[in-house]
Amino acid sequence: MLVSLPAAGLPDSPSDSPLLGRLLSPEETRVVVRREVCRCAPDGLTGNGRELVLLTVGSEGPREGTIHFHPLASLAFDPALGEDDPGQWMALWSFGPSAAGWRRTLRSTLPIPVGAPRASAAELARLDQRLAEIRESPEQADLLVPGPVVHLASLGRASRVHGVWMGVRRGLAWADVFNPAQFVFRAHETRRKDRRERNFQRTYVALQWLMDVGYTGEGQPAWLETVNDLRFHLLRNRSFFGRWVQHADSLELVYNYESDVRRQLGKTSSWLQSAANEHGLRYQPIYRFSENGAAFPLGGVLYYDPQLGLEADPEWWRVANPFDLRTNPHTDPRVQALARAHPDELIPLAVYTFQTHLALRPIIAIDFFAPSNPRTRESTQQLMVLIKNWLSITTGSLSFERIPYRVVSWAANKKGFTLLTDKSSRLGIEELRVALEAGLYFDPERRAPLLERADQRVLNPLIKPGEVEERLAHLQYESLLARDARALCRAVEEVRGKMAERLRVPPGLDPAARDLELARRLRTWQQQVVLDDRAAQSLDDYGALAALEPPLRFFLAEEPVDRKELAELLEELYAKLYFQQLQLPAGSRVAELDAVSALTRRVWERVAAGDARAPFEEQVSRVESRLRARQAEEQKKFAKKRLELLRELLEASHQQLAQAQRAGCGAAGDAPAELDAHLALLQEVAQAAFADPKLRAAFERQVPRLRRDLDALETSLSRCPAQPRDPWRAEWQLACLEQTRALRAELDRNGTRRTEASQ
């Protein structure tokens, strides 16, 4: 049951014949960003003749004698709503994936592994014909207009559909009631999640390339923050709990994710390189395209080199195969036959991807001598997930039936064995498919058969074959620009309408006035987001305080979109700044903190003007009195904690002094360690306690006992011989004796001062 029977029985296709030579080609195909200016037709539905800017990231390289452009994603801008070039971004499209249809959706509910997607010649011909019709006669052609992945009105808001799906799933899990429908639902949800994660990877990689190609490091493009916001939106929507991640943590979330990915890719590439060297094989990394940034490996190709003439240990290979290959290439008759026939050629063995949930484990995507090997591993991974779902709805969390599965899954998810893993490798596989669809990295003549082989690792009815998605990407891109970009203009106009409703633009304005008001409200909304982000961060340095001034001064001159919401934000910010002022030592001031606090109060007073709840001064007084009460309460707790710590220290000191007195001049192991240092610390504590009125009384109650302990210790140390057997011990005894007398003198001196003060 853990082997995909359909995969084992399928005949090899013509593309399954072994290849020779290096698979990677020179960097002829590159990632580029196209800028297209689209003028909307003045028909009242598509923007009234306004101009839009479309930035499209895609690959460009030779194919079939011409320069071929493959679109990956497009980002639309509206210059009328932005001050900088190219304007305000409106929507993002990702090309390739499309709706699965009811037949594929029905198949996705089957709780068994399904076959890999295959594209028929008739289907490819139909898509080519449809694309030709769009290019030749777009007015009569059947367009395939994609929906935007993200648009401006949805930015910052979690997906409701995703939340509903996750809520239903968690509700069924908590219900703990067996129902066969749960198994069907979980099977569909697992494949739906697989498709969502693959679409995320496509869009995220496209955004990475858009920023990499468009940003050279000189200056700062106006849409750089846009790309960061989009990446944050994509990351937070991957999880149900991502909706509670604050926008102030957007850069940290993106940075941590990309750092983890790069660290994993680099380590896995190094691990595969060392394993190839150990077993006498060649390894060639596949570096992600980078125009201005640092390139890092996303996968690699494993070769057999006949010229090396090395032989691996067959017994060791059988026990620990680090490459997930079915046979040892050093002993496989097919590999050796090719080596004898082509002694000067590298023989490709497998293609690997690295982005996975497994630690330091490359994922085999293409096996040239066992084409069904990757498909079998994907089938077993799906079966492990299905077994996990079955156990979760038929047994309790502490049931004995789950023990064998947990043992197997724990062992399989280690880097030494991955046949029975339940961890997914979809992200790395999908990036490889995107690269092959775009014609990147690999020899163009071998792109199609490699893409067909890579599809064998995709066992999801909701995912279409790579050749189909490649043609769909062109269909969607051409449909977006067909008929004078009518679909693009309508989509942007819908986003404008949603933003006008969200920002409460007054109805009835003429188009020009409506654009101006919407642009003003957009700027105000964005400045409020900036102010909210910076107010949520720690304000304990000068840079954080200085960063608050630009948005605060903006609201001194501009009207907010929502006065009540901004007033609440300013109240929280003023409270935060005022509380920091209260925490400063008495008599000390920080000019920068005072200036920002005063500026915040001025803006708050302007925004809160006309508030019917209470006069502004009364609101400020209420906030300040609440914070003073909080400060007093915290000081009270702090004073109590100091007294507790003082009592604990003094009690520990009594025990150490008693132990040292009992040890006397005995062995070094009998005395407390670092006794001299503890006596010095106790002297500093005594000085601080006598100087602090809140600690003096508690410390003075312990002085008589301390004096008795010190007298006894001094007497004990004074009786020690001047020249003990250990030379270093004399120095230690002398240091302890001097510290004891100094501490005793400190207690007597402060006691004398107290007596004189009382007289």
PDB file of C-alpha atoms in Angstrom, residues 1-8 376 379-380:
ATOM      1  CA  MET A   1       0.000   0.000   0.000  1.00  0.00           C
ATOM      2  CA  LEU A   2       2.977   2.322   0.356  1.00  0.00           C
ATOM      3  CA  VAL A   3       3.957   2.040  -3.324  1.00  0.00           C
ATOM      4  CA  SER A   4       2.161   3.834  -6.123  1.00  0.00           C
ATOM      5  CA  LEU A   5       0.949   0.905  -8.232  1.00  0.00           C
ATOM      6  CA  PRO A   6      -0.146   3.042 -11.204  1.00  0.00           C
ATOM      7  CA  ALA A   7       3.280   4.664 -11.302  1.00  0.00           C
ATOM      8  CA  ALA A   8       5.070   1.331 -11.378  1.00  0.00           C
ATOM      9  CA  THR A 376       6.859   6.662  -6.163  1.00  0.00           C
ATOM     10  CA  SER A 379       2.960   8.691  -3.783  1.00  0.00           C
ATOM     11  CA  THR A 380       4.325   7.352  -0.527  1.00  0.00           C
TER      12      THR A 380
END
